PDB file of C-alpha atoms in Angstrom:
ATOM      1  CA  UNK V  28     -11.700   7.235 -23.270  1.00 49.00           C
ATOM      2  CA  UNK V  29     -14.933   7.945 -21.145  1.00 67.00           C
ATOM      3  CA  UNK V  30     -15.376   6.360 -17.892  1.00 67.00           C
ATOM      4  CA  UNK V  31     -17.929   3.743 -18.755  1.00 77.00           C
ATOM      5  CA  UNK V  32     -15.598   2.503 -21.390  1.00 80.00           C
ATOM      6  CA  UNK V  33     -12.714   2.435 -18.903  1.00 79.00           C
ATOM      7  CA  UNK V  34     -14.787   0.342 -16.651  1.00 82.00           C
ATOM      8  CA  UNK V  35     -15.859  -2.102 -19.397  1.00 87.00           C
ATOM      9  CA  UNK V  36     -12.276  -2.348 -20.611  1.00 90.00           C
ATOM     10  CA  UNK V  37     -11.034  -3.388 -17.156  1.00 93.00           C
ATOM     11  CA  UNK V  38     -13.586  -6.144 -16.925  1.00 94.00           C
ATOM     12  CA  UNK V  39     -12.638  -7.389 -20.360  1.00 95.00           C
ATOM     13  CA  UNK V  40      -9.034  -7.295 -19.582  1.00 96.00           C
ATOM     14  CA  UNK V  41      -9.387  -9.201 -16.366  1.00 97.00           C
ATOM     15  CA  UNK V  42     -11.670 -11.711 -18.093  1.00 95.00           C
ATOM     16  CA  UNK V  43      -8.971 -12.580 -20.616  1.00 95.00           C
ATOM     17  CA  UNK V  44      -6.986 -14.389 -17.871  1.00 96.00           C
ATOM     18  CA  UNK V  45      -9.805 -16.206 -16.244  1.00 95.00           C
ATOM     19  CA  UNK V  46      -9.488 -19.288 -18.569  1.00 93.00           C
ATOM     20  CA  UNK V  47      -7.781 -20.597 -15.292  1.00 94.00           C
ATOM     21  CA  UNK V  48      -7.549 -19.678 -11.660  1.00 96.00           C
ATOM     22  CA  UNK V  49      -5.798 -16.621 -10.594  1.00 97.00           C
ATOM     23  CA  UNK V  50      -4.366 -15.020  -7.464  1.00 97.00           C
ATOM     24  CA  UNK V  51      -4.694 -11.222  -6.396  1.00 97.00           C
ATOM     25  CA  UNK V  52      -1.963  -9.779  -4.239  1.00 96.00           C
ATOM     26  CA  UNK V  53      -4.352  -8.061  -1.823  1.00 94.00           C
ATOM     27  CA  UNK V  54      -3.275  -5.368   0.529  1.00 90.00           C
ATOM     28  CA  UNK V  55      -6.615  -4.044   1.680  1.00 89.00           C
ATOM     29  CA  UNK V  56      -6.102  -0.776  -0.272  1.00 91.00           C
ATOM     30  CA  UNK V  57      -8.596   0.538  -2.762  1.00 94.00           C
ATOM     31  CA  UNK V  58      -6.527  -0.485  -5.791  1.00 95.00           C
ATOM     32  CA  UNK V  59      -6.210  -4.112  -5.053  1.00 95.00           C
ATOM     33  CA  UNK V  60      -9.707  -4.230  -3.614  1.00 95.00           C
ATOM     34  CA  UNK V  61     -11.217  -3.108  -6.865  1.00 96.00           C
ATOM     35  CA  UNK V  62      -9.025  -5.590  -8.931  1.00 97.00           C
ATOM     36  CA  UNK V  63     -10.088  -8.458  -6.508  1.00 96.00           C
ATOM     37  CA  UNK V  64     -13.779  -7.612  -6.651  1.00 95.00           C
ATOM     38  CA  UNK V  65     -13.984  -7.452 -10.419  1.00 95.00           C
ATOM     39  CA  UNK V  66     -11.880 -10.639 -10.700  1.00 96.00           C
ATOM     40  CA  UNK V  67     -14.203 -12.388  -8.343  1.00 96.00           C
ATOM     41  CA  UNK V  68     -17.358 -11.214 -10.259  1.00 94.00           C
ATOM     42  CA  UNK V  69     -15.814 -12.153 -13.693  1.00 95.00           C
ATOM     43  CA  UNK V  70     -14.517 -15.462 -12.411  1.00 95.00           C
ATOM     44  CA  UNK V  71     -17.986 -16.466 -11.386  1.00 94.00           C
ATOM     45  CA  UNK V  72     -19.259 -15.988 -14.886  1.00 93.00           C
ATOM     46  CA  UNK V  73     -16.514 -18.359 -16.162  1.00 93.00           C
ATOM     47  CA  UNK V  74     -16.391 -21.012 -13.479  1.00 93.00           C
ATOM     48  CA  UNK V  75     -12.730 -20.185 -12.569  1.00 95.00           C
ATOM     49  CA  UNK V  76     -11.529 -19.439  -9.003  1.00 96.00           C
ATOM     50  CA  UNK V  77      -9.832 -16.274  -7.458  1.00 97.00           C
ATOM     51  CA  UNK V  78      -7.686 -16.486  -4.338  1.00 97.00           C
ATOM     52  CA  UNK V  79      -6.652 -13.352  -2.421  1.00 96.00           C
ATOM     53  CA  UNK V  80      -2.974 -13.524  -1.213  1.00 95.00           C
ATOM     54  CA  UNK V  81      -2.263 -11.294   1.772  1.00 92.00           C
ATOM     55  CA  UNK V  82       1.222 -10.977   3.289  1.00 90.00           C
ATOM     56  CA  UNK V  83       1.210 -10.083   6.876  1.00 85.00           C
ATOM     57  CA  UNK V  84       4.704  -8.332   6.811  1.00 84.00           C
ATOM     58  CA  UNK V  85       6.879  -6.586   9.388  1.00 76.00           C
ATOM     59  CA  UNK V  86       6.796  -3.477   7.215  1.00 82.00           C
ATOM     60  CA  UNK V  87       3.075  -3.373   6.724  1.00 79.00           C
ATOM     61  CA  UNK V  88       0.724  -0.948   8.823  1.00 76.00           C
ATOM     62  CA  UNK V  89      -1.088  -3.100  11.384  1.00 71.00           C
ATOM     63  CA  UNK V  90      -4.467  -2.112  10.280  1.00 71.00           C
ATOM     64  CA  UNK V  91      -4.057  -3.875   6.811  1.00 80.00           C
ATOM     65  CA  UNK V  92      -4.447  -7.408   7.724  1.00 83.00           C
ATOM     66  CA  UNK V  93      -7.891  -6.800   9.437  1.00 85.00           C
ATOM     67  CA  UNK V  94      -9.064  -4.925   6.447  1.00 89.00           C
ATOM     68  CA  UNK V  95      -8.164  -7.663   3.990  1.00 91.00           C
ATOM     69  CA  UNK V  96      -9.920 -10.273   6.234  1.00 92.00           C
ATOM     70  CA  UNK V  97     -13.109  -8.141   6.368  1.00 92.00           C
ATOM     71  CA  UNK V  98     -13.222  -7.507   2.618  1.00 92.00           C
ATOM     72  CA  UNK V  99     -12.344 -11.066   1.612  1.00 92.00           C
ATOM     73  CA  UNK V 100     -15.373 -12.130   3.835  1.00 92.00           C
ATOM     74  CA  UNK V 101     -17.571  -9.492   1.967  1.00 90.00           C
ATOM     75  CA  UNK V 102     -16.569 -10.840  -1.345  1.00 92.00           C
ATOM     76  CA  UNK V 103     -16.942 -14.447  -0.362  1.00 93.00           C
ATOM     77  CA  UNK V 104     -13.325 -15.204  -1.589  1.00 94.00           C
ATOM     78  CA  UNK V 105     -10.643 -17.369  -0.204  1.00 95.00           C
ATOM     79  CA  UNK V 106      -7.943 -15.472   1.662  1.00 95.00           C
ATOM     80  CA  UNK V 107      -4.617 -16.945   2.111  1.00 95.00           C
ATOM     81  CA  UNK V 108      -2.364 -15.198   4.656  1.00 92.00           C
ATOM     82  CA  UNK V 109       1.374 -15.651   4.982  1.00 89.00           C
ATOM     83  CA  UNK V 110       3.842 -13.967   7.268  1.00 89.00           C
ATOM     84  CA  UNK V 111       7.125 -12.798   5.469  1.00 88.00           C
ATOM     85  CA  UNK V 112       9.771 -10.489   6.892  1.00 86.00           C
ATOM     86  CA  UNK V 113      11.313  -8.667   4.073  1.00 85.00           C
ATOM     87  CA  UNK V 114      14.052  -7.446   6.467  1.00 84.00           C
ATOM     88  CA  UNK V 115      15.640 -11.029   6.287  1.00 86.00           C
ATOM     89  CA  UNK V 116      16.873  -9.578   3.067  1.00 88.00           C
ATOM     90  CA  UNK V 117      19.983  -7.535   3.891  1.00 92.00           C
ATOM     91  CA  UNK V 118      19.426  -5.267   0.874  1.00 92.00           C
ATOM     92  CA  UNK V 119      15.954  -4.283   2.242  1.00 92.00           C
ATOM     93  CA  UNK V 120      17.354  -3.788   5.725  1.00 92.00           C
ATOM     94  CA  UNK V 121      20.109  -1.352   4.450  1.00 93.00           C
ATOM     95  CA  UNK V 122      17.471   0.972   3.091  1.00 93.00           C
ATOM     96  CA  UNK V 123      19.213   2.168  -0.021  1.00 92.00           C
ATOM     97  CA  UNK V 124      17.097   3.900  -2.851  1.00 92.00           C
ATOM     98  CA  UNK V 125      16.352   0.759  -4.503  1.00 93.00           C
ATOM     99  CA  UNK V 126      14.905  -0.761  -1.249  1.00 93.00           C
ATOM    100  CA  UNK V 127      11.422  -0.951  -2.792  1.00 92.00           C
ATOM    101  CA  UNK V 128      12.785  -3.117  -5.661  1.00 94.00           C
ATOM    102  CA  UNK V 129      14.469  -5.637  -3.289  1.00 94.00           C
ATOM    103  CA  UNK V 130      11.188  -5.688  -1.033  1.00 92.00           C
ATOM    104  CA  UNK V 131       8.789  -6.167  -3.906  1.00 93.00           C
ATOM    105  CA  UNK V 132      10.923  -8.837  -5.419  1.00 94.00           C
ATOM    106  CA  UNK V 133      10.941 -10.733  -2.082  1.00 93.00           C
ATOM    107  CA  UNK V 134       7.190 -10.364  -1.718  1.00 93.00           C
ATOM    108  CA  UNK V 135       6.032 -11.216  -5.208  1.00 95.00           C
ATOM    109  CA  UNK V 136       8.529 -14.107  -5.596  1.00 95.00           C
ATOM    110  CA  UNK V 137       6.686 -15.668  -2.755  1.00 94.00           C
ATOM    111  CA  UNK V 138       3.328 -14.615  -4.290  1.00 95.00           C
ATOM    112  CA  UNK V 139       4.215 -16.452  -7.443  1.00 96.00           C
ATOM    113  CA  UNK V 140       5.258 -19.577  -5.662  1.00 95.00           C
ATOM    114  CA  UNK V 141       2.165 -19.586  -3.420  1.00 96.00           C
ATOM    115  CA  UNK V 142      -0.116 -19.031  -6.527  1.00 95.00           C
ATOM    116  CA  UNK V 143       1.577 -22.009  -8.273  1.00 95.00           C
ATOM    117  CA  UNK V 144       0.991 -24.241  -5.212  1.00 96.00           C
ATOM    118  CA  UNK V 145      -2.723 -23.225  -5.243  1.00 94.00           C
ATOM    119  CA  UNK V 146      -3.119 -23.911  -8.969  1.00 94.00           C
ATOM    120  CA  UNK V 147      -3.332 -20.253  -9.972  1.00 96.00           C
ATOM    121  CA  UNK V 148      -1.800 -19.600 -13.260  1.00 95.00           C
ATOM    122  CA  UNK V 149      -1.548 -15.608 -13.007  1.00 97.00           C
ATOM    123  CA  UNK V 150      -0.964 -13.119 -10.221  1.00 97.00           C
ATOM    124  CA  UNK V 151      -2.622  -9.789 -10.389  1.00 98.00           C
ATOM    125  CA  UNK V 152      -1.574  -6.568  -8.346  1.00 96.00           C
ATOM    126  CA  UNK V 153      -3.149  -3.121  -7.832  1.00 95.00           C
ATOM    127  CA  UNK V 154      -0.428  -0.911  -9.638  1.00 94.00           C
ATOM    128  CA  UNK V 155      -2.340   1.883 -11.324  1.00 94.00           C
ATOM    129  CA  UNK V 156      -1.338   4.232 -14.016  1.00 93.00           C
ATOM    130  CA  UNK V 157      -0.636   7.037 -11.532  1.00 89.00           C
ATOM    131  CA  UNK V 158       2.044   4.906  -9.871  1.00 88.00           C
ATOM    132  CA  UNK V 159       3.977   4.825 -13.169  1.00 86.00           C
ATOM    133  CA  UNK V 160       4.588   8.579 -13.107  1.00 76.00           C
ATOM    134  CA  UNK V 161       6.413   8.638  -9.672  1.00 77.00           C
ATOM    135  CA  UNK V 162       9.517   7.028  -8.142  1.00 81.00           C
ATOM    136  CA  UNK V 163       8.555   3.347  -7.900  1.00 85.00           C
ATOM    137  CA  UNK V 164      11.578   1.061  -8.094  1.00 89.00           C
ATOM    138  CA  UNK V 165       9.490  -1.824  -7.111  1.00 90.00           C
ATOM    139  CA  UNK V 166       7.577  -1.719 -10.394  1.00 91.00           C
ATOM    140  CA  UNK V 167      10.742  -3.066 -12.193  1.00 94.00           C
ATOM    141  CA  UNK V 168      10.504  -6.076  -9.820  1.00 94.00           C
ATOM    142  CA  UNK V 169       6.878  -6.634 -10.799  1.00 95.00           C
ATOM    143  CA  UNK V 170       7.639  -6.559 -14.439  1.00 95.00           C
ATOM    144  CA  UNK V 171      10.617  -8.914 -14.094  1.00 96.00           C
ATOM    145  CA  UNK V 172       8.368 -11.433 -12.257  1.00 97.00           C
ATOM    146  CA  UNK V 173       5.563 -11.227 -14.695  1.00 96.00           C
ATOM    147  CA  UNK V 174       3.024  -9.864 -12.301  1.00 97.00           C
ATOM    148  CA  UNK V 175      -0.092  -8.577 -14.128  1.00 97.00           C
ATOM    149  CA  UNK V 176      -1.322  -5.082 -13.288  1.00 97.00           C
ATOM    150  CA  UNK V 177      -4.888  -4.730 -14.800  1.00 97.00           C
ATOM    151  CA  UNK V 178      -5.425  -1.074 -13.634  1.00 96.00           C
ATOM    152  CA  UNK V 179      -2.178   0.258 -15.118  1.00 95.00           C
ATOM    153  CA  UNK V 180      -2.718  -1.785 -18.238  1.00 95.00           C
ATOM    154  CA  UNK V 181      -6.158  -0.279 -18.715  1.00 94.00           C
ATOM    155  CA  UNK V 182      -5.067   3.224 -18.027  1.00 91.00           C
ATOM    156  CA  UNK V 183      -6.807   3.673 -14.711  1.00 93.00           C
ATOM    157  CA  UNK V 184      -5.620   6.787 -12.854  1.00 92.00           C
ATOM    158  CA  UNK V 185      -5.980   6.741  -8.948  1.00 93.00           C
ATOM    159  CA  UNK V 186      -9.029   9.028  -9.322  1.00 91.00           C
ATOM    160  CA  UNK V 187     -10.672   6.471 -11.708  1.00 92.00           C
ATOM    161  CA  UNK V 188      -9.987   3.651  -9.292  1.00 94.00           C
ATOM    162  CA  UNK V 189     -11.649   5.539  -6.412  1.00 94.00           C
ATOM    163  CA  UNK V 190     -14.617   6.530  -8.601  1.00 92.00           C
ATOM    164  CA  UNK V 191     -15.404   3.001  -9.837  1.00 92.00           C
ATOM    165  CA  UNK V 192     -14.662   1.555  -6.375  1.00 92.00           C
ATOM    166  CA  UNK V 193     -17.348   3.909  -4.897  1.00 92.00           C
ATOM    167  CA  UNK V 194     -19.747   2.983  -7.552  1.00 90.00           C
ATOM    168  CA  UNK V 195     -19.361  -0.660  -6.865  1.00 90.00           C
ATOM    169  CA  UNK V 196     -19.839   0.060  -3.138  1.00 90.00           C
ATOM    170  CA  UNK V 197     -16.302  -1.002  -2.002  1.00 92.00           C
ATOM    171  CA  UNK V 198     -15.892   0.072   1.529  1.00 90.00           C
ATOM    172  CA  UNK V 199     -12.433   1.170   1.237  1.00 91.00           C
ATOM    173  CA  UNK V 200     -12.958   3.488  -1.715  1.00 90.00           C
ATOM    174  CA  UNK V 201     -11.901   6.582   0.093  1.00 89.00           C
ATOM    175  CA  UNK V 202      -9.292   4.876   2.356  1.00 86.00           C
ATOM    176  CA  UNK V 203      -6.091   6.850   2.246  1.00 84.00           C
ATOM    177  CA  UNK V 204      -3.009   5.156   0.828  1.00 82.00           C
ATOM    178  CA  UNK V 205      -0.974   3.198   3.317  1.00 79.00           C
ATOM    179  CA  UNK V 206       2.433   2.395   2.139  1.00 82.00           C
ATOM    180  CA  UNK V 207       4.995   0.253   3.972  1.00 86.00           C
ATOM    181  CA  UNK V 208       6.486   1.550   7.211  1.00 90.00           C
ATOM    182  CA  UNK V 209       9.919   1.650   5.718  1.00 92.00           C
ATOM    183  CA  UNK V 210       8.787   4.897   3.843  1.00 92.00           C
ATOM    184  CA  UNK V 211       8.684   6.671   7.163  1.00 95.00           C
ATOM    185  CA  UNK V 212      12.655   6.561   7.541  1.00 95.00           C
ATOM    186  CA  UNK V 213      15.372   8.237   5.493  1.00 94.00           C
ATOM    187  CA  UNK V 214      17.261   6.567   2.767  1.00 93.00           C
ATOM    188  CA  UNK V 215      20.901   5.648   3.277  1.00 91.00           C
ATOM    189  CA  UNK V 216      20.724   4.383   7.012  1.00 89.00           C
ATOM    190  CA  UNK V 217      19.885   0.913   8.230  1.00 94.00           C
ATOM    191  CA  UNK V 218      16.052   0.527   8.989  1.00 94.00           C
ATOM    192  CA  UNK V 219      15.649   0.994  12.829  1.00 94.00           C
ATOM    193  CA  UNK V 220      13.371  -2.075  13.306  1.00 91.00           C
ATOM    194  CA  UNK V 221      12.780  -1.239  16.988  1.00 92.00           C
ATOM    195  CA  UNK V 222      11.027   2.081  15.877  1.00 95.00           C
ATOM    196  CA  UNK V 223       8.449   0.490  13.415  1.00 93.00           C
ATOM    197  CA  UNK V 224       5.822  -0.185  16.116  1.00 92.00           C
ATOM    198  CA  UNK V 225       6.370   3.276  17.660  1.00 96.00           C
ATOM    199  CA  UNK V 226       5.722   4.930  14.223  1.00 96.00           C
ATOM    200  CA  UNK V 227       2.681   2.657  13.618  1.00 93.00           C
ATOM    201  CA  UNK V 228       1.214   3.442  16.955  1.00 95.00           C
ATOM    202  CA  UNK V 229       1.945   7.198  16.542  1.00 97.00           C
ATOM    203  CA  UNK V 230       0.017   7.235  13.298  1.00 95.00           C
ATOM    204  CA  UNK V 231      -2.971   5.391  14.779  1.00 94.00           C
ATOM    205  CA  UNK V 232      -3.050   8.034  17.487  1.00 97.00           C
ATOM    206  CA  UNK V 233      -3.194  10.717  14.942  1.00 97.00           C
ATOM    207  CA  UNK V 234      -5.961   9.038  13.008  1.00 95.00           C
ATOM    208  CA  UNK V 235      -7.915   8.721  16.330  1.00 95.00           C
ATOM    209  CA  UNK V 236      -7.605  12.366  16.754  1.00 96.00           C
ATOM    210  CA  UNK V 237      -9.253  13.044  13.428  1.00 95.00           C
ATOM    211  CA  UNK V 238      -6.186  13.154  10.973  1.00 96.00           C
ATOM    212  CA  UNK V 239      -7.111  10.568   8.499  1.00 92.00           C
ATOM    213  CA  UNK V 240      -4.292  11.447   6.151  1.00 93.00           C
ATOM    214  CA  UNK V 241      -1.017  11.535   8.021  1.00 95.00           C
ATOM    215  CA  UNK V 242       2.586  10.239   8.042  1.00 96.00           C
ATOM    216  CA  UNK V 243       5.160  10.410  10.817  1.00 97.00           C
ATOM    217  CA  UNK V 244       8.673  10.421   9.225  1.00 97.00           C
ATOM    218  CA  UNK V 245      11.360   9.717  11.812  1.00 96.00           C
ATOM    219  CA  UNK V 246      14.922  10.949  11.707  1.00 96.00           C
ATOM    220  CA  UNK V 247      16.609   9.496  14.838  1.00 94.00           C
ATOM    221  CA  UNK V 248      14.979  11.462  17.773  1.00 95.00           C
ATOM    222  CA  UNK V 249      13.316  14.092  15.416  1.00 97.00           C
ATOM    223  CA  UNK V 250       9.815  13.577  13.889  1.00 97.00           C
ATOM    224  CA  UNK V 251       8.477  15.184  10.837  1.00 97.00           C
ATOM    225  CA  UNK V 252       4.605  14.997  10.855  1.00 98.00           C
ATOM    226  CA  UNK V 253       2.726  15.332   7.570  1.00 98.00           C
ATOM    227  CA  UNK V 254      -0.945  16.097   7.480  1.00 98.00           C
ATOM    228  CA  UNK V 255      -3.285  17.947   5.045  1.00 97.00           C
ATOM    229  CA  UNK V 256      -2.795  21.611   5.183  1.00 97.00           C
ATOM    230  CA  UNK V 257      -6.543  22.048   5.881  1.00 97.00           C
ATOM    231  CA  UNK V 258      -5.970  20.254   9.076  1.00 98.00           C
ATOM    232  CA  UNK V 259      -3.253  22.541  10.317  1.00 98.00           C
ATOM    233  CA  UNK V 260      -5.594  24.599  12.546  1.00 97.00           C
ATOM    234  CA  UNK V 261      -7.147  21.428  14.035  1.00 97.00           C
ATOM    235  CA  UNK V 262      -3.629  20.161  14.674  1.00 97.00           C
ATOM    236  CA  UNK V 263      -2.850  23.304  16.688  1.00 96.00           C
ATOM    237  CA  UNK V 264      -5.990  23.059  18.743  1.00 96.00           C
ATOM    238  CA  UNK V 265      -5.167  19.386  19.415  1.00 96.00           C
ATOM    239  CA  UNK V 266      -1.482  20.381  20.240  1.00 96.00           C
ATOM    240  CA  UNK V 267      -1.468  19.332  23.724  1.00 96.00           C
ATOM    241  CA  UNK V 268      -3.181  15.909  23.120  1.00 96.00           C
ATOM    242  CA  UNK V 269      -0.846  15.218  20.276  1.00 97.00           C
ATOM    243  CA  UNK V 270       2.250  15.999  22.265  1.00 97.00           C
ATOM    244  CA  UNK V 271       1.236  14.089  25.336  1.00 97.00           C
ATOM    245  CA  UNK V 272       0.195  11.134  23.283  1.00 97.00           C
ATOM    246  CA  UNK V 273       3.248  10.905  21.023  1.00 98.00           C
ATOM    247  CA  UNK V 274       5.626  11.390  24.035  1.00 98.00           C
ATOM    248  CA  UNK V 275       3.993   8.620  25.881  1.00 97.00           C
ATOM    249  CA  UNK V 276       4.623   6.466  22.853  1.00 97.00           C
ATOM    250  CA  UNK V 277       8.286   7.391  22.942  1.00 97.00           C
ATOM    251  CA  UNK V 278       8.618  10.258  20.494  1.00 97.00           C
ATOM    252  CA  UNK V 279      10.911  13.100  21.617  1.00 96.00           C
ATOM    253  CA  UNK V 280      11.250  16.123  19.304  1.00 97.00           C
ATOM    254  CA  UNK V 281       7.904  16.640  17.518  1.00 97.00           C
ATOM    255  CA  UNK V 282       7.611  18.830  14.368  1.00 97.00           C
ATOM    256  CA  UNK V 283       4.930  19.719  11.996  1.00 97.00           C
ATOM    257  CA  UNK V 284       5.894  19.821   8.322  1.00 97.00           C
ATOM    258  CA  UNK V 285       4.268  23.007   7.017  1.00 96.00           C
ATOM    259  CA  UNK V 286       4.457  21.804   3.435  1.00 96.00           C
ATOM    260  CA  UNK V 287       1.779  19.251   4.419  1.00 97.00           C
ATOM    261  CA  UNK V 288       1.270  15.783   3.408  1.00 95.00           C
ATOM    262  CA  UNK V 289       3.185  14.584   0.187  1.00 90.00           C
ATOM    263  CA  UNK V 290       2.976  11.002  -0.860  1.00 84.00           C
ATOM    264  CA  UNK V 291       6.692   9.793  -1.257  1.00 82.00           C
ATOM    265  CA  UNK V 292       8.128  12.839   0.336  1.00 84.00           C
ATOM    266  CA  UNK V 293      11.277  10.972   1.356  1.00 83.00           C
ATOM    267  CA  UNK V 294      11.923  10.544  -2.471  1.00 82.00           C
ATOM    268  CA  UNK V 295      12.382  14.300  -2.886  1.00 82.00           C
ATOM    269  CA  UNK V 296      16.075  14.327  -1.847  1.00 75.00           C
ATOM    270  CA  UNK V 297      17.271  11.503  -4.125  1.00 73.00           C
ATOM    271  CA  UNK V 298      18.603  11.461  -7.601  1.00 65.00           C
ATOM    272  CA  UNK V 299      16.043   9.398  -9.546  1.00 54.00           C
ATOM    273  CA  UNK V 300      18.054   9.332 -12.952  1.00 52.00           C
TER     274      UNK V 300
END
């Protein structure tokens, strides 16, 4: 399927649900931003209403909420914010390999309830086709709850999402993925809730120093920093600033992972069968 056809198919697919109001689970990332923008545009043609649902959660990077507010204002769409702490769920807190399932089930159960209260018949999310080919136990929760994933259903790979988002002038078209902070800690041990703010602040520091794509993975006192291999030389040049900044935040043993950034690298050590 050519790209123009892919774009048309997405609009047609979303439009099929707009005989009534819908809600979009909106994280501020490029995937949900694209779904929200097209839903808003198509809803205007049909006289239905779209609501953006944002969950300001303990596990979310702190930058997410400000981005969702900015984009919702740009789109002229109602934004409903709710705070939810997934770590109230003991299964999330214990951080086994199905943590993402329990977390997504907690979030999207609330999303469905909130959508119902707002009069929205369907809930969309930003899952794309590329997500289906990697370890994502949370996808089973979405399926179980009946969440609709237009990008995945229409065959959009991540690259397709970014291309269409750029063509539509979506400001987060190039924004790196920002998964929940629980992904910074190894499976099989209780999530150290007192370390979340430290990791979030540490990643902010790295981005301020020019490392837009970065992760800090924390194993007790030992850090494993992932950045793009092309940034390795810059990392060495900024070595003293990085060490000073991270130690001030509270990090102790600071290590650069020479394999470089890999989305979902914590999943490399588990049996996915």
